[in-house]
Amino acid sequence: MGVTVDHSKIVHLVNTDPVIRTLLEAPIPMRLGYVGLDGHPRTVPVAYLWNGHAFVFATPTGAYKVKAIAAHPQVSFTVDTTDFTPLIMLVRGTASVEIRPGIPQEHIDASRRSVGDDRMAEWERHKRANTSEMALITIVATHVTVCDFDTRFPPPAAVNSLTHGAE
């Protein structure tokens, strides 16, 4: 039987956990997992941000993942470091798609971490000149697991299946 997770507890965890906060501030893309229109899994890196309530990213409206996520909104992603003792955030959630004119501010803010402040003005000028609309994808987390391999290891399979709602 599945376990229901209170979304307010997830929000509190993401807003306060030091490992998650470190990952959210780092220039590391989300490695988004979703189900393609053909029923097969896909994974793609995307620049993202946490808006205090949900994870968001923007992509061109013609991107394959837009139609796939609209058809199959259950997604997952990981954000992790490659250090010897990695920091890892594993998330599952439900995604929604909203088409916005121009470039959503969320896309600019998410891209800043990887583009860098010194190149941001030119990047934004070029992006605005070449973009008429984008799809804003919002992921409301239904489960979050944090591992830092110093103090928080992945839970055992039995605990993991129960907390992840597996039957």
Short mmCIF file of N, CA and C in Angstrom, two decimals:
data_model
loop_
_atom_site.label_atom_id
_atom_site.label_comp_id
_atom_site.label_asym_id
_atom_site.label_seq_id
_atom_site.Cartn_x
_atom_site.Cartn_y
_atom_site.Cartn_z
N MET A 1 0.84 -1.17 0.00
CA MET A 1 0.00 0.00 0.00
C MET A 1 0.89 1.24 0.00
N GLY A 2 0.53 2.25 -0.78
CA GLY A 2 1.32 3.47 -0.91
C GLY A 2 1.23 4.35 0.32
N VAL A 3 2.24 5.20 0.47
CA VAL A 3 2.29 6.14 1.58
C VAL A 3 2.10 7.54 1.01
N THR A 4 1.16 8.30 1.54
CA THR A 4 0.93 9.66 1.08
C THR A 4 1.89 10.60 1.80
N VAL A 5 2.56 11.45 1.03
CA VAL A 5 3.51 12.39 1.60
C VAL A 5 2.88 13.78 1.57
N ASP A 6 2.90 14.46 2.68
CA ASP A 6 2.38 15.81 2.80
C ASP A 6 3.30 16.76 2.04
N HIS A 7 2.75 17.46 1.03
CA HIS A 7 3.57 18.35 0.20
C HIS A 7 4.24 19.44 1.04
N SER A 8 3.60 19.90 2.09
CA SER A 8 4.21 20.95 2.92
C SER A 8 5.50 20.44 3.58
N LYS A 9 5.58 19.14 3.87
CA LYS A 9 6.82 18.58 4.44
C LYS A 9 7.93 18.56 3.39
N ILE A 10 7.57 18.26 2.15
CA ILE A 10 8.56 18.30 1.07
C ILE A 10 9.06 19.72 0.87
N VAL A 11 8.16 20.68 0.83
CA VAL A 11 8.54 22.09 0.66
C VAL A 11 9.48 22.52 1.78
N HIS A 12 9.14 22.16 3.01
CA HIS A 12 9.99 22.51 4.16
C HIS A 12 11.38 21.88 4.01
N LEU A 13 11.42 20.61 3.63
CA LEU A 13 12.70 19.93 3.44
C LEU A 13 13.54 20.63 2.38
N VAL A 14 12.97 20.91 1.22
CA VAL A 14 13.73 21.54 0.14
C VAL A 14 14.17 22.95 0.54
N ASN A 15 13.35 23.66 1.28
CA ASN A 15 13.70 25.02 1.68
C ASN A 15 14.72 25.09 2.81
N THR A 16 14.92 24.00 3.55
CA THR A 16 15.78 24.07 4.73
C THR A 16 16.96 23.11 4.76
N ASP A 17 16.92 22.03 4.01
CA ASP A 17 17.98 21.03 4.09
C ASP A 17 19.29 21.57 3.51
N PRO A 18 20.40 21.52 4.26
CA PRO A 18 21.66 22.10 3.77
C PRO A 18 22.22 21.40 2.53
N VAL A 19 22.04 20.10 2.40
CA VAL A 19 22.52 19.40 1.20
C VAL A 19 21.71 19.86 -0.01
N ILE A 20 20.40 19.90 0.13
CA ILE A 20 19.56 20.35 -0.99
C ILE A 20 19.89 21.79 -1.34
N ARG A 21 20.05 22.64 -0.35
CA ARG A 21 20.35 24.06 -0.62
C ARG A 21 21.67 24.18 -1.39
N THR A 22 22.67 23.38 -1.03
CA THR A 22 23.95 23.39 -1.75
C THR A 22 23.74 22.99 -3.20
N LEU A 23 22.96 21.94 -3.44
CA LEU A 23 22.71 21.49 -4.80
C LEU A 23 21.92 22.52 -5.61
N LEU A 24 20.94 23.17 -4.98
CA LEU A 24 20.13 24.16 -5.68
C LEU A 24 20.94 25.38 -6.13
N GLU A 25 21.98 25.69 -5.39
CA GLU A 25 22.81 26.86 -5.72
C GLU A 25 23.94 26.53 -6.69
N ALA A 26 24.25 25.27 -6.88
CA ALA A 26 25.36 24.86 -7.74
C ALA A 26 24.96 24.89 -9.22
N PRO A 27 25.93 25.08 -10.10
CA PRO A 27 25.63 25.09 -11.55
C PRO A 27 25.50 23.66 -12.11
N ILE A 28 24.62 22.89 -11.50
CA ILE A 28 24.42 21.50 -11.89
C ILE A 28 23.03 21.39 -12.51
N PRO A 29 22.92 20.81 -13.71
CA PRO A 29 21.58 20.65 -14.29
C PRO A 29 20.81 19.53 -13.59
N MET A 30 19.52 19.63 -13.69
CA MET A 30 18.62 18.55 -13.30
C MET A 30 18.73 17.50 -14.41
N ARG A 31 18.82 16.25 -14.05
CA ARG A 31 18.78 15.17 -15.04
C ARG A 31 17.37 14.61 -15.00
N LEU A 32 16.56 15.13 -15.92
CA LEU A 32 15.12 14.88 -15.93
C LEU A 32 14.80 13.55 -16.60
N GLY A 33 14.04 12.73 -15.93
CA GLY A 33 13.55 11.48 -16.49
C GLY A 33 12.06 11.59 -16.76
N TYR A 34 11.67 11.19 -17.97
CA TYR A 34 10.26 11.24 -18.33
C TYR A 34 9.96 10.10 -19.30
N VAL A 35 8.69 9.84 -19.55
CA VAL A 35 8.29 8.78 -20.47
C VAL A 35 7.98 9.42 -21.81
N GLY A 36 8.61 8.91 -22.86
CA GLY A 36 8.38 9.42 -24.21
C GLY A 36 7.02 9.02 -24.74
N LEU A 37 6.64 9.64 -25.85
CA LEU A 37 5.36 9.32 -26.47
C LEU A 37 5.28 7.88 -26.95
N ASP A 38 6.44 7.25 -27.14
CA ASP A 38 6.48 5.84 -27.55
C ASP A 38 6.46 4.89 -26.36
N GLY A 39 6.36 5.43 -25.14
CA GLY A 39 6.31 4.61 -23.94
C GLY A 39 7.67 4.27 -23.36
N HIS A 40 8.75 4.71 -24.00
CA HIS A 40 10.10 4.42 -23.52
C HIS A 40 10.64 5.58 -22.68
N PRO A 41 11.46 5.27 -21.67
CA PRO A 41 12.01 6.33 -20.82
C PRO A 41 13.04 7.18 -21.55
N ARG A 42 13.14 8.43 -21.13
CA ARG A 42 14.12 9.38 -21.65
C ARG A 42 14.74 10.10 -20.47
N THR A 43 15.97 10.57 -20.65
CA THR A 43 16.64 11.40 -19.65
C THR A 43 17.34 12.53 -20.39
N VAL A 44 17.20 13.74 -19.86
CA VAL A 44 17.80 14.90 -20.49
C VAL A 44 18.21 15.92 -19.41
N PRO A 45 19.36 16.56 -19.56
CA PRO A 45 19.74 17.59 -18.58
C PRO A 45 19.04 18.91 -18.90
N VAL A 46 18.58 19.60 -17.87
CA VAL A 46 17.95 20.91 -18.05
C VAL A 46 18.35 21.84 -16.90
N ALA A 47 18.47 23.13 -17.23
CA ALA A 47 18.67 24.15 -16.20
C ALA A 47 17.33 24.36 -15.52
N TYR A 48 17.34 24.43 -14.21
CA TYR A 48 16.10 24.49 -13.44
C TYR A 48 16.28 25.43 -12.26
N LEU A 49 15.19 25.68 -11.57
CA LEU A 49 15.26 26.36 -10.28
C LEU A 49 14.13 25.89 -9.40
N TRP A 50 14.28 26.17 -8.13
CA TRP A 50 13.26 25.91 -7.12
C TRP A 50 12.63 27.25 -6.81
N ASN A 51 11.31 27.37 -6.95
CA ASN A 51 10.64 28.66 -6.73
C ASN A 51 10.06 28.80 -5.32
N GLY A 52 10.44 27.90 -4.44
CA GLY A 52 9.92 27.93 -3.07
C GLY A 52 8.76 26.98 -2.86
N HIS A 53 8.20 26.47 -3.96
CA HIS A 53 7.05 25.56 -3.89
C HIS A 53 7.19 24.39 -4.86
N ALA A 54 7.87 24.62 -5.98
CA ALA A 54 8.00 23.60 -7.02
C ALA A 54 9.30 23.81 -7.78
N PHE A 55 9.72 22.79 -8.53
CA PHE A 55 10.87 22.89 -9.42
C PHE A 55 10.36 23.32 -10.78
N VAL A 56 11.05 24.25 -11.42
CA VAL A 56 10.60 24.75 -12.72
C VAL A 56 11.76 24.83 -13.70
N PHE A 57 11.42 24.65 -14.98
CA PHE A 57 12.37 24.91 -16.05
C PHE A 57 11.57 25.28 -17.29
N ALA A 58 12.24 25.89 -18.25
CA ALA A 58 11.58 26.28 -19.50
C ALA A 58 12.34 25.66 -20.66
N THR A 59 11.61 25.42 -21.73
CA THR A 59 12.18 24.80 -22.92
C THR A 59 11.40 25.29 -24.13
N PRO A 60 11.99 25.23 -25.31
CA PRO A 60 11.24 25.62 -26.51
C PRO A 60 9.95 24.82 -26.64
N THR A 61 8.90 25.46 -27.12
CA THR A 61 7.60 24.79 -27.21
C THR A 61 7.62 23.59 -28.16
N GLY A 62 8.52 23.57 -29.12
CA GLY A 62 8.60 22.46 -30.05
C GLY A 62 9.43 21.29 -29.56
N ALA A 63 10.00 21.39 -28.37
CA ALA A 63 10.84 20.31 -27.85
C ALA A 63 9.98 19.06 -27.61
N TYR A 64 10.54 17.92 -27.96
CA TYR A 64 9.85 16.64 -27.80
C TYR A 64 9.33 16.45 -26.38
N LYS A 65 10.13 16.85 -25.38
CA LYS A 65 9.74 16.61 -23.99
C LYS A 65 8.47 17.35 -23.60
N VAL A 66 8.12 18.44 -24.28
CA VAL A 66 6.90 19.18 -23.96
C VAL A 66 5.68 18.30 -24.20
N LYS A 67 5.58 17.72 -25.40
CA LYS A 67 4.44 16.85 -25.71
C LYS A 67 4.46 15.59 -24.84
N ALA A 68 5.64 15.03 -24.64
CA ALA A 68 5.76 13.80 -23.84
C ALA A 68 5.32 14.03 -22.40
N ILE A 69 5.78 15.14 -21.81
CA ILE A 69 5.42 15.42 -20.41
C ILE A 69 3.94 15.76 -20.29
N ALA A 70 3.38 16.46 -21.28
CA ALA A 70 1.94 16.73 -21.26
C ALA A 70 1.14 15.43 -21.29
N ALA A 71 1.63 14.45 -22.04
CA ALA A 71 0.94 13.16 -22.14
C ALA A 71 1.19 12.26 -20.93
N HIS A 72 2.38 12.35 -20.35
CA HIS A 72 2.78 11.52 -19.20
C HIS A 72 3.40 12.42 -18.13
N PRO A 73 2.60 13.05 -17.28
CA PRO A 73 3.12 14.05 -16.35
C PRO A 73 3.93 13.52 -15.16
N GLN A 74 3.97 12.21 -14.96
CA GLN A 74 4.78 11.68 -13.86
C GLN A 74 6.24 11.67 -14.30
N VAL A 75 7.08 12.42 -13.57
CA VAL A 75 8.49 12.56 -13.93
C VAL A 75 9.36 12.28 -12.72
N SER A 76 10.65 12.18 -12.97
CA SER A 76 11.63 12.08 -11.89
C SER A 76 12.87 12.82 -12.33
N PHE A 77 13.71 13.16 -11.37
CA PHE A 77 14.99 13.76 -11.72
C PHE A 77 15.98 13.59 -10.60
N THR A 78 17.23 13.78 -10.95
CA THR A 78 18.30 13.78 -9.96
C THR A 78 19.15 15.01 -10.19
N VAL A 79 19.68 15.53 -9.10
CA VAL A 79 20.70 16.57 -9.11
C VAL A 79 21.80 16.04 -8.22
N ASP A 80 23.03 15.95 -8.75
CA ASP A 80 24.08 15.32 -7.97
C ASP A 80 25.45 15.87 -8.34
N THR A 81 26.36 15.71 -7.42
CA THR A 81 27.75 16.08 -7.66
C THR A 81 28.52 14.83 -8.05
N THR A 82 29.72 15.02 -8.56
CA THR A 82 30.56 13.88 -8.94
C THR A 82 31.73 13.71 -7.99
N ASP A 83 31.65 14.33 -6.83
CA ASP A 83 32.71 14.20 -5.83
C ASP A 83 32.83 12.76 -5.36
N PHE A 84 33.95 12.48 -4.68
CA PHE A 84 34.17 11.14 -4.13
C PHE A 84 33.04 10.75 -3.19
N THR A 85 32.58 11.69 -2.37
CA THR A 85 31.39 11.46 -1.55
C THR A 85 30.29 12.37 -2.10
N PRO A 86 29.54 11.88 -3.07
CA PRO A 86 28.59 12.73 -3.78
C PRO A 86 27.43 13.22 -2.91
N LEU A 87 26.89 14.36 -3.31
CA LEU A 87 25.63 14.87 -2.78
C LEU A 87 24.59 14.54 -3.84
N ILE A 88 23.46 14.01 -3.41
CA ILE A 88 22.45 13.58 -4.37
C ILE A 88 21.06 13.96 -3.87
N MET A 89 20.27 14.53 -4.77
CA MET A 89 18.86 14.77 -4.50
C MET A 89 18.08 14.01 -5.59
N LEU A 90 17.22 13.10 -5.16
CA LEU A 90 16.38 12.33 -6.07
C LEU A 90 14.95 12.78 -5.85
N VAL A 91 14.26 13.11 -6.92
CA VAL A 91 12.91 13.66 -6.81
C VAL A 91 11.97 12.94 -7.77
N ARG A 92 10.76 12.69 -7.31
CA ARG A 92 9.67 12.27 -8.18
C ARG A 92 8.56 13.27 -8.02
N GLY A 93 7.80 13.49 -9.11
CA GLY A 93 6.72 14.44 -9.01
C GLY A 93 5.81 14.44 -10.22
N THR A 94 4.90 15.38 -10.20
CA THR A 94 3.93 15.55 -11.28
C THR A 94 4.21 16.89 -11.95
N ALA A 95 4.34 16.84 -13.28
CA ALA A 95 4.68 18.03 -14.05
C ALA A 95 3.45 18.60 -14.75
N SER A 96 3.46 19.91 -14.92
CA SER A 96 2.45 20.59 -15.72
C SER A 96 3.15 21.49 -16.71
N VAL A 97 2.50 21.77 -17.82
CA VAL A 97 3.08 22.55 -18.91
C VAL A 97 2.24 23.80 -19.12
N GLU A 98 2.92 24.96 -19.19
CA GLU A 98 2.25 26.23 -19.47
C GLU A 98 3.04 26.93 -20.57
N ILE A 99 2.38 27.32 -21.65
CA ILE A 99 3.05 28.04 -22.73
C ILE A 99 3.04 29.53 -22.37
N ARG A 100 4.22 30.14 -22.43
CA ARG A 100 4.36 31.56 -22.09
C ARG A 100 4.97 32.31 -23.27
N PRO A 101 4.53 33.56 -23.49
CA PRO A 101 5.17 34.36 -24.55
C PRO A 101 6.58 34.77 -24.12
N GLY A 102 7.46 34.92 -25.08
CA GLY A 102 8.82 35.37 -24.78
C GLY A 102 9.58 34.34 -23.97
N ILE A 103 10.46 34.86 -23.10
CA ILE A 103 11.28 34.00 -22.25
C ILE A 103 10.82 34.17 -20.81
N PRO A 104 10.37 33.10 -20.17
CA PRO A 104 9.98 33.21 -18.76
C PRO A 104 11.17 33.63 -17.89
N GLN A 105 10.91 34.46 -16.93
CA GLN A 105 11.96 34.90 -16.01
C GLN A 105 12.61 33.70 -15.32
N GLU A 106 11.83 32.67 -15.07
CA GLU A 106 12.37 31.47 -14.45
C GLU A 106 13.49 30.85 -15.29
N HIS A 107 13.36 30.93 -16.62
CA HIS A 107 14.40 30.39 -17.50
C HIS A 107 15.68 31.22 -17.40
N ILE A 108 15.51 32.51 -17.34
CA ILE A 108 16.67 33.40 -17.20
C ILE A 108 17.36 33.13 -15.87
N ASP A 109 16.59 33.07 -14.80
CA ASP A 109 17.17 32.84 -13.47
C ASP A 109 17.84 31.46 -13.38
N ALA A 110 17.21 30.44 -13.96
CA ALA A 110 17.79 29.09 -13.93
C ALA A 110 19.08 29.02 -14.74
N SER A 111 19.11 29.71 -15.85
CA SER A 111 20.28 29.67 -16.74
C SER A 111 21.47 30.45 -16.18
N ARG A 112 21.21 31.41 -15.33
CA ARG A 112 22.27 32.25 -14.78
C ARG A 112 23.36 31.42 -14.07
N ARG A 113 22.95 30.35 -13.39
CA ARG A 113 23.94 29.53 -12.66
C ARG A 113 24.97 28.92 -13.60
N SER A 114 24.55 28.49 -14.78
CA SER A 114 25.50 27.85 -15.70
C SER A 114 26.11 28.84 -16.69
N VAL A 115 25.39 29.86 -17.07
CA VAL A 115 25.92 30.86 -18.01
C VAL A 115 26.94 31.76 -17.33
N GLY A 116 26.65 32.17 -16.09
CA GLY A 116 27.54 33.05 -15.34
C GLY A 116 27.17 34.51 -15.53
N ASP A 117 27.37 35.29 -14.50
CA ASP A 117 27.01 36.72 -14.54
C ASP A 117 27.72 37.48 -15.63
N ASP A 118 28.99 37.15 -15.90
CA ASP A 118 29.75 37.91 -16.88
C ASP A 118 29.25 37.70 -18.31
N ARG A 119 28.63 36.58 -18.62
CA ARG A 119 28.13 36.32 -19.97
C ARG A 119 26.61 36.44 -20.07
N MET A 120 25.96 36.73 -18.96
CA MET A 120 24.50 36.69 -18.91
C MET A 120 23.84 37.73 -19.81
N ALA A 121 24.31 38.95 -19.85
CA ALA A 121 23.67 40.00 -20.66
C ALA A 121 23.66 39.63 -22.14
N GLU A 122 24.76 39.13 -22.66
CA GLU A 122 24.82 38.72 -24.07
C GLU A 122 23.94 37.51 -24.31
N TRP A 123 23.96 36.54 -23.41
CA TRP A 123 23.12 35.35 -23.54
C TRP A 123 21.64 35.75 -23.59
N GLU A 124 21.25 36.63 -22.67
CA GLU A 124 19.85 37.05 -22.60
C GLU A 124 19.44 37.83 -23.85
N ARG A 125 20.31 38.71 -24.33
CA ARG A 125 20.01 39.48 -25.55
C ARG A 125 19.77 38.54 -26.73
N HIS A 126 20.66 37.59 -26.91
CA HIS A 126 20.54 36.63 -28.01
C HIS A 126 19.28 35.78 -27.85
N LYS A 127 19.02 35.31 -26.66
CA LYS A 127 17.86 34.46 -26.40
C LYS A 127 16.55 35.21 -26.68
N ARG A 128 16.47 36.47 -26.21
CA ARG A 128 15.26 37.26 -26.43
C ARG A 128 15.03 37.54 -27.91
N ALA A 129 16.11 37.77 -28.66
CA ALA A 129 16.00 38.06 -30.09
C ALA A 129 15.53 36.85 -30.89
N ASN A 130 15.72 35.66 -30.35
CA ASN A 130 15.42 34.45 -31.11
C ASN A 130 14.32 33.57 -30.51
N THR A 131 13.59 34.08 -29.54
CA THR A 131 12.58 33.26 -28.87
C THR A 131 11.26 34.01 -28.79
N SER A 132 10.21 33.42 -29.34
CA SER A 132 8.89 34.06 -29.28
C SER A 132 8.03 33.50 -28.15
N GLU A 133 8.25 32.24 -27.79
CA GLU A 133 7.51 31.64 -26.69
C GLU A 133 8.28 30.43 -26.18
N MET A 134 7.96 30.05 -24.94
CA MET A 134 8.58 28.87 -24.34
C MET A 134 7.54 28.13 -23.49
N ALA A 135 7.80 26.87 -23.27
CA ALA A 135 6.97 26.08 -22.36
C ALA A 135 7.62 26.12 -20.99
N LEU A 136 6.87 26.52 -19.99
CA LEU A 136 7.33 26.49 -18.62
C LEU A 136 6.80 25.20 -18.00
N ILE A 137 7.72 24.36 -17.54
CA ILE A 137 7.36 23.08 -16.93
C ILE A 137 7.52 23.24 -15.41
N THR A 138 6.46 22.95 -14.69
CA THR A 138 6.47 23.02 -13.23
C THR A 138 6.32 21.60 -12.68
N ILE A 139 7.24 21.22 -11.80
CA ILE A 139 7.21 19.89 -11.19
C ILE A 139 6.91 20.04 -9.70
N VAL A 140 5.77 19.53 -9.30
CA VAL A 140 5.41 19.50 -7.89
C VAL A 140 5.90 18.15 -7.36
N ALA A 141 6.85 18.22 -6.44
CA ALA A 141 7.47 17.00 -5.91
C ALA A 141 6.48 16.19 -5.09
N THR A 142 6.50 14.88 -5.31
CA THR A 142 5.72 13.96 -4.49
C THR A 142 6.62 13.12 -3.59
N HIS A 143 7.92 13.13 -3.89
CA HIS A 143 8.89 12.42 -3.06
C HIS A 143 10.28 13.02 -3.28
N VAL A 144 11.03 13.17 -2.20
CA VAL A 144 12.40 13.64 -2.27
C VAL A 144 13.27 12.75 -1.39
N THR A 145 14.38 12.29 -1.94
CA THR A 145 15.38 11.55 -1.18
C THR A 145 16.68 12.32 -1.26
N VAL A 146 17.37 12.47 -0.12
CA VAL A 146 18.65 13.17 -0.07
C VAL A 146 19.70 12.20 0.44
N CYS A 147 20.84 12.15 -0.27
CA CYS A 147 21.97 11.31 0.16
C CYS A 147 23.22 12.18 0.14
N ASP A 148 24.01 12.11 1.20
CA ASP A 148 25.30 12.80 1.16
C ASP A 148 26.47 11.85 1.37
N PHE A 149 26.21 10.59 1.59
CA PHE A 149 27.19 9.52 1.73
C PHE A 149 28.20 9.74 2.85
N ASP A 150 28.03 10.78 3.64
CA ASP A 150 28.78 10.94 4.88
C ASP A 150 27.86 10.66 6.05
N THR A 151 26.65 11.22 6.00
CA THR A 151 25.71 11.05 7.10
C THR A 151 24.38 10.46 6.67
N ARG A 152 24.04 10.55 5.40
CA ARG A 152 22.75 10.04 4.92
C ARG A 152 22.96 9.17 3.70
N PHE A 153 22.94 7.89 3.92
CA PHE A 153 23.07 6.93 2.84
C PHE A 153 21.69 6.66 2.26
N PRO A 154 21.62 6.11 1.04
CA PRO A 154 20.30 5.72 0.52
C PRO A 154 19.65 4.74 1.47
N PRO A 155 18.34 4.83 1.66
CA PRO A 155 17.67 3.90 2.57
C PRO A 155 17.70 2.48 2.00
N PRO A 156 17.59 1.48 2.89
CA PRO A 156 17.55 0.09 2.41
C PRO A 156 16.35 -0.12 1.49
N ALA A 157 16.43 -1.12 0.65
CA ALA A 157 15.38 -1.38 -0.34
C ALA A 157 14.00 -1.50 0.31
N ALA A 158 13.89 -2.17 1.44
CA ALA A 158 12.59 -2.34 2.09
C ALA A 158 12.00 -1.00 2.52
N VAL A 159 12.83 -0.14 3.09
CA VAL A 159 12.37 1.18 3.52
C VAL A 159 12.11 2.04 2.30
N ASN A 160 12.99 1.97 1.32
CA ASN A 160 12.87 2.75 0.10
C ASN A 160 11.55 2.45 -0.60
N SER A 161 11.19 1.19 -0.74
CA SER A 161 9.95 0.86 -1.43
C SER A 161 8.74 1.36 -0.68
N LEU A 162 8.77 1.30 0.65
CA LEU A 162 7.64 1.80 1.44
C LEU A 162 7.52 3.31 1.35
N THR A 163 8.63 4.03 1.48
CA THR A 163 8.55 5.48 1.45
C THR A 163 8.29 6.02 0.06
N HIS A 164 8.64 5.25 -0.95
CA HIS A 164 8.37 5.69 -2.32
C HIS A 164 6.99 5.27 -2.81
N GLY A 165 6.23 4.60 -1.97
CA GLY A 165 4.87 4.24 -2.33
C GLY A 165 4.78 3.00 -3.19
N ALA A 166 5.82 2.21 -3.27
CA ALA A 166 5.76 0.97 -4.05
C ALA A 166 4.92 -0.06 -3.31
N GLU A 167 4.35 -0.94 -4.06
CA GLU A 167 3.54 -1.97 -3.42
C GLU A 167 4.19 -3.31 -3.54
#
